[in-house]
């Protein structure tokens, strides 16, 4: 069993359950008045905001000196050494449509490094957790990335660049190249869950452009602690800064990265 006695993980765990229950209780019940548009195709609901307030309040009560980077309203610099990176509802568009794929994502950064990650799927009661050097777990059971060894048998997850529609042509070029090589491709609508599923061996590779730290901080440590590889588009570790991410099992990461580089070198350098 995972050690939920770690004070950081235990607190994140409680916050995620609280927020996840709240989200599920509101599924299919929101009205137009609950939804704001941030930019074209990019929405936020009252539920995203309230979920974030619940998570931050729960963690802040336990760790009053820590800072927060949370999608809807916290942009604090890490001055204490500890900063929580939170997506209170990853998959908002799905949630608005009652499409049942969304998650709560909570990570903890210490001196610039992610040391804890948690992704909670409240509809399936799946709690994915990882702490640096201690492995990844799903509801307390250890996780490993898949052992699929060739691209032809792989299932690849991705996200469409709906906030960067100017990227659609190179994105589709990459999609086509990858599509011809793999078993199939999925676009489920929650980057945090895509990464958690990769950690759990349910898919084998992932790529997406222009994500934010709260989308990927928790998922990236889940994958690394489950034995997978996570990089940016140059093969470096700047994905939390650039938001461009390529991930895969040790057998497949180099192959998917080389497809990404072939299309994006010169367009996106990292
Ligand atoms: C989004 C989801 C989606 C991804 C987007 C993200 P949000 O997060 O993770 O899968 O393609 O780029 O922004 O806005 O629902 O929290
Ligand atoms: Ca998100
Ligand atoms: Ca979100």
Coordinates of C-alpha atoms and ligand atoms in Angstrom, one line a residue:
X1 CA 0.0 0.0 0.0
X2 CA 1.1 3.6 -0.6
X3 CA 2.1 5.5 2.4
X4 CA -0.7 8.1 2.7
X5 CA 0.8 9.1 6.1
X6 CA 3.2 11.3 4.4
X7 CA 1.8 14.7 5.5
X8 CA 2.0 16.2 2.1
X9 CA 0.4 13.3 0.3
X10 CA -2.3 12.8 3.0
X11 CA -3.3 16.5 2.8
X12 CA -3.4 16.5 -1.0
X13 CA -5.4 13.2 -0.9
X14 CA -8.0 14.8 1.4
X15 CA -8.2 18.0 -0.7
X16 CA -8.7 15.9 -3.9
X17 CA -11.5 13.8 -2.4
X18 CA -13.3 16.9 -1.2
X19 CA -13.0 18.6 -4.6
X20 CA -13.8 15.4 -6.5
X21 CA -17.0 14.8 -4.6
X22 CA -18.1 18.4 -5.1
X23 CA -17.4 18.1 -8.9
X24 CA -19.3 14.9 -9.2
X25 CA -22.3 16.2 -7.2
X26 CA -22.5 19.1 -9.7
X27 CA -22.2 16.9 -12.8
X28 CA -25.0 17.6 -15.2
X29 CA -26.5 20.3 -13.0
X30 CA -24.7 23.5 -14.1
X31 CA -26.5 26.2 -16.0
X32 CA -25.3 28.8 -18.5
X33 CA -24.9 31.3 -15.7
X34 CA -22.2 29.0 -14.2
X35 CA -20.0 29.2 -17.3
X36 CA -17.6 32.0 -18.3
X37 CA -15.5 32.1 -21.5
X38 CA -11.8 32.8 -20.9
X39 CA -11.0 32.9 -24.6
X40 CA -12.5 31.1 -27.7
X41 CA -13.1 27.4 -26.9
X42 CA -11.7 27.9 -23.4
X43 CA -14.2 27.9 -20.5
X44 CA -14.3 28.0 -16.8
X45 CA -17.3 27.2 -14.5
X46 CA -18.3 28.1 -11.0
X47 CA -17.3 24.5 -10.1
X48 CA -13.7 24.9 -11.3
X49 CA -13.4 28.0 -9.1
X50 CA -15.1 26.5 -6.0
X51 CA -13.1 23.3 -6.4
X52 CA -9.9 25.4 -6.4
X53 CA -10.9 27.3 -3.3
X54 CA -11.6 24.1 -1.5
X55 CA -8.3 22.5 -2.4
X56 CA -6.2 25.6 -1.6
X57 CA -8.0 26.1 1.7
X58 CA -7.5 22.5 2.8
X59 CA -3.8 22.6 1.9
X60 CA -3.2 26.1 3.3
X61 CA -4.7 25.2 6.6
X62 CA -2.1 22.4 7.0
X63 CA 0.8 24.3 5.4
X64 CA 0.2 28.0 5.9
X65 CA 3.7 28.9 4.7
X66 CA 3.5 27.3 1.3
X67 CA 2.8 29.0 -2.0
X68 CA 0.2 28.1 -4.7
X69 CA 0.1 28.1 -8.5
X70 CA -3.4 27.2 -9.3
X71 CA -5.2 27.6 -12.6
X72 CA -8.0 29.9 -11.8
X73 CA -6.6 32.4 -9.3
X74 CA -3.3 31.7 -7.7
X75 CA 0.0 32.9 -9.2
X76 CA 2.3 32.9 -6.2
X77 CA 6.1 32.8 -6.5
X78 CA 7.8 29.9 -4.6
X79 CA 9.4 31.8 -1.7
X80 CA 9.1 29.2 1.0
X81 CA 10.7 26.4 -1.1
X82 CA 7.3 24.6 -1.4
X83 CA 4.7 25.4 -4.0
X84 CA 1.5 23.5 -4.8
X85 CA 0.6 23.3 -8.5
X86 CA -3.1 22.7 -8.9
X87 CA -5.7 22.1 -11.7
X88 CA -8.9 22.0 -9.7
X89 CA -10.8 20.4 -12.7
X90 CA -8.9 19.1 -15.6
X91 CA -11.4 18.5 -18.4
X92 CA -13.7 21.4 -18.0
X93 CA -15.1 21.1 -21.5
X94 CA -16.0 17.5 -20.8
X95 CA -17.5 18.5 -17.5
X96 CA -19.7 21.2 -19.1
X97 CA -21.0 18.5 -21.5
X98 CA -21.4 15.9 -18.8
X99 CA -18.8 13.8 -20.8
X100 CA -17.5 11.6 -18.0
X101 CA -13.7 12.2 -18.3
X102 CA -12.2 14.7 -15.9
X103 CA -9.9 14.9 -12.9
X104 CA -8.4 16.8 -10.1
X105 CA -4.6 17.3 -10.4
X106 CA -2.4 18.3 -7.5
X107 CA 1.5 18.5 -7.5
X108 CA 4.0 19.8 -5.0
X109 CA 7.2 21.5 -6.2
X110 CA 10.2 21.8 -3.9
X111 CA 13.2 23.9 -5.0
X112 CA 12.0 23.8 -8.6
X113 CA 11.5 20.0 -8.7
X114 CA 8.2 18.1 -8.6
X115 CA 8.3 15.8 -5.6
X116 CA 4.7 14.7 -5.4
X117 CA 1.8 14.2 -7.8
X118 CA -1.8 13.2 -7.4
X119 CA -4.4 12.8 -10.1
X120 CA -7.9 11.9 -8.9
X121 CA -10.7 10.5 -11.2
X122 CA -13.7 11.0 -9.0
X123 CA -16.1 9.1 -11.3
X124 CA -14.1 5.9 -11.2
X125 CA -12.7 6.4 -7.7
X126 CA -9.2 6.2 -9.0
X127 CA -6.5 7.9 -7.0
X128 CA -3.2 8.0 -8.8
X129 CA -0.3 9.1 -6.5
X130 CA 3.4 9.4 -6.7
X131 CA 6.2 10.8 -4.5
X132 CA 9.8 11.2 -5.7
X133 CA 11.8 8.0 -5.2
X134 CA 8.8 6.1 -3.8
X135 CA 7.0 4.9 -6.9
X136 CA 3.6 5.4 -8.4
X137 CA 0.4 4.0 -7.1
X138 CA -3.3 3.5 -8.1
X139 CA -5.5 3.3 -5.1
X140 CA -2.4 2.1 -3.2
X141 CA -1.3 -0.6 -5.7
X142 CA 2.1 0.0 -7.5
X143 CA 2.0 1.1 -11.1
X144 CA 4.3 0.4 -14.0
X145 CA 4.2 1.8 -17.5
X146 CA 3.3 -0.7 -20.2
X147 CA 5.7 -3.2 -21.7
X148 CA 4.5 -2.6 -25.2
X149 CA 7.7 -2.6 -27.2
X150 CA 6.8 -1.6 -30.7
X151 CA 5.0 1.3 -32.1
X152 CA 2.7 -0.8 -34.2
X153 CA 1.1 -2.2 -31.1
X154 CA 1.0 1.0 -29.1
X155 CA -2.0 3.1 -28.1
X156 CA -1.2 6.8 -28.2
X157 CA -3.0 9.6 -26.3
X158 CA -2.9 13.2 -27.3
X159 CA -4.8 16.5 -27.0
X160 CA -5.8 18.9 -29.8
X161 CA -4.3 22.4 -29.8
X162 CA -7.6 24.2 -29.3
X163 CA -6.0 27.2 -27.6
X164 CA -3.4 27.5 -30.3
X165 CA -5.4 26.9 -33.5
X166 CA -2.6 28.3 -35.6
X167 CA -0.7 25.1 -34.8
X168 CA -3.3 22.8 -36.4
X169 CA -1.4 22.2 -39.6
X170 CA 1.9 20.9 -38.1
X171 CA -0.2 19.1 -35.4
X172 CA -2.2 17.3 -38.1
X173 CA 1.0 16.4 -39.9
X174 CA 2.4 14.8 -36.8
X175 CA -1.0 13.2 -36.1
X176 CA -0.9 11.6 -39.5
X177 CA 2.7 10.3 -39.2
X178 CA 2.0 8.8 -35.8
X179 CA -1.4 7.5 -36.9
X180 CA 0.2 5.4 -39.6
X181 CA 2.7 3.8 -37.2
X182 CA 0.6 3.0 -34.2
X183 CA -2.4 0.8 -33.3
X184 CA -4.7 3.8 -32.5
X185 CA -4.9 7.3 -31.1
X186 CA -7.1 8.6 -28.3
X187 CA -8.2 12.2 -27.4
X188 CA -10.1 11.9 -24.2
X189 CA -10.0 15.6 -23.0
X190 CA -8.1 15.6 -19.8
X191 CA -4.3 15.8 -20.1
X192 CA -3.8 14.9 -16.4
X193 CA -5.8 11.7 -16.9
X194 CA -4.0 10.9 -20.1
X195 CA -0.7 11.0 -18.2
X196 CA -2.1 9.1 -15.3
X197 CA -3.3 6.4 -17.7
X198 CA 0.1 6.2 -19.3
X199 CA 1.7 5.7 -15.8
X200 CA -0.9 2.9 -15.3
X201 CA 0.1 1.2 -18.6
X202 CA -3.3 1.9 -20.2
X203 CA -1.7 3.8 -23.1
X204 CA 1.9 3.9 -24.2
X205 CA 2.7 7.4 -25.5
X206 CA 1.4 10.9 -25.2
X207 CA 2.1 14.2 -26.9
X208 CA 0.5 17.7 -26.7
X209 CA 1.3 21.3 -27.5
X210 CA 0.9 24.4 -25.2
X211 CA -0.2 22.9 -21.9
X212 CA 0.2 24.7 -18.6
X213 CA 2.1 23.5 -15.5
X214 CA -1.1 22.6 -13.7
X215 CA -2.1 20.2 -16.5
X216 CA 1.1 18.2 -16.4
X217 CA 3.0 18.6 -13.1
X218 CA 1.3 15.8 -11.3
X219 CA 1.1 13.5 -14.3
X220 CA 4.7 13.9 -15.2
X221 CA 5.9 12.5 -11.8
X222 CA 3.4 9.7 -11.9
X223 CA 4.9 8.6 -15.2
X224 CA 8.5 9.0 -14.1
X225 CA 7.9 7.1 -10.9
X226 CA 6.2 4.3 -13.0
X227 CA 9.3 3.9 -15.1
X228 CA 8.3 6.1 -18.1
X229 CA 10.0 9.0 -19.8
X230 CA 8.8 12.6 -20.0
X231 CA 10.4 15.4 -22.1
X232 CA 9.7 18.6 -24.0
X233 CA 9.8 18.6 -27.8
X234 CA 13.6 18.9 -27.8
X235 CA 14.0 15.9 -25.6
X236 CA 14.9 18.1 -22.6
X237 CA 13.2 18.7 -19.2
X238 CA 11.7 22.1 -19.9
X239 CA 8.1 20.8 -20.4
X240 CA 6.7 22.7 -17.4
X241 CA 8.0 25.9 -18.9
X242 CA 7.2 25.3 -22.6
X243 CA 4.0 23.3 -22.1
X244 CA 5.0 21.1 -25.0
X245 CA 5.3 17.5 -23.8
X246 CA 6.2 14.1 -25.2
X247 CA 6.0 11.0 -23.0
X248 CA 6.3 7.3 -23.5
X249 CA 7.6 4.0 -22.2
X250 CA 11.4 3.6 -22.3
X251 CA 10.9 1.4 -25.4
X252 CA 8.9 4.0 -27.3
X253 CA 9.8 7.5 -26.1
X254 CA 12.7 8.0 -28.5
X255 CA 10.5 6.9 -31.4
X256 CA 7.6 9.2 -30.7
X257 CA 10.1 12.1 -29.9
X258 CA 11.8 11.6 -33.3
X259 CA 8.4 12.0 -35.0
X260 CA 7.7 15.1 -33.0
X261 CA 11.1 16.6 -33.8
X262 CA 10.7 15.9 -37.6
X263 CA 7.6 18.0 -37.7
X264 CA 8.2 20.6 -35.1
X265 CA 11.9 21.5 -35.2
X266 CA 12.1 25.1 -36.4
X267 CA 8.4 25.6 -35.5
X268 CA 8.6 24.9 -31.8
X269 CA 12.2 24.4 -30.5
X270 CA 11.4 22.9 -27.1
Ligands
LIG1 C1 -7.4 21.0 -20.7 C2 -7.4 19.5 -20.8 C3 -7.3 19.1 -22.2 C4 -6.1 19.7 -22.9 C5 -6.1 21.1 -22.7 C6 -6.1 21.5 -21.2 P1 -8.7 22.2 -18.7 O1 -7.5 21.4 -19.3 O2 -6.3 18.9 -20.1 O3 -7.2 17.7 -22.4 O4 -6.1 19.3 -24.3 O5 -5.1 21.8 -23.4 O6 -6.0 22.8 -21.0 O7 -8.8 23.6 -19.3 O8 -9.9 21.4 -18.9 O9 -8.3 22.3 -17.2
LIG2 CA1 -6.2 21.5 -17.3
LIG3 CA1 -8.7 23.2 -15.3

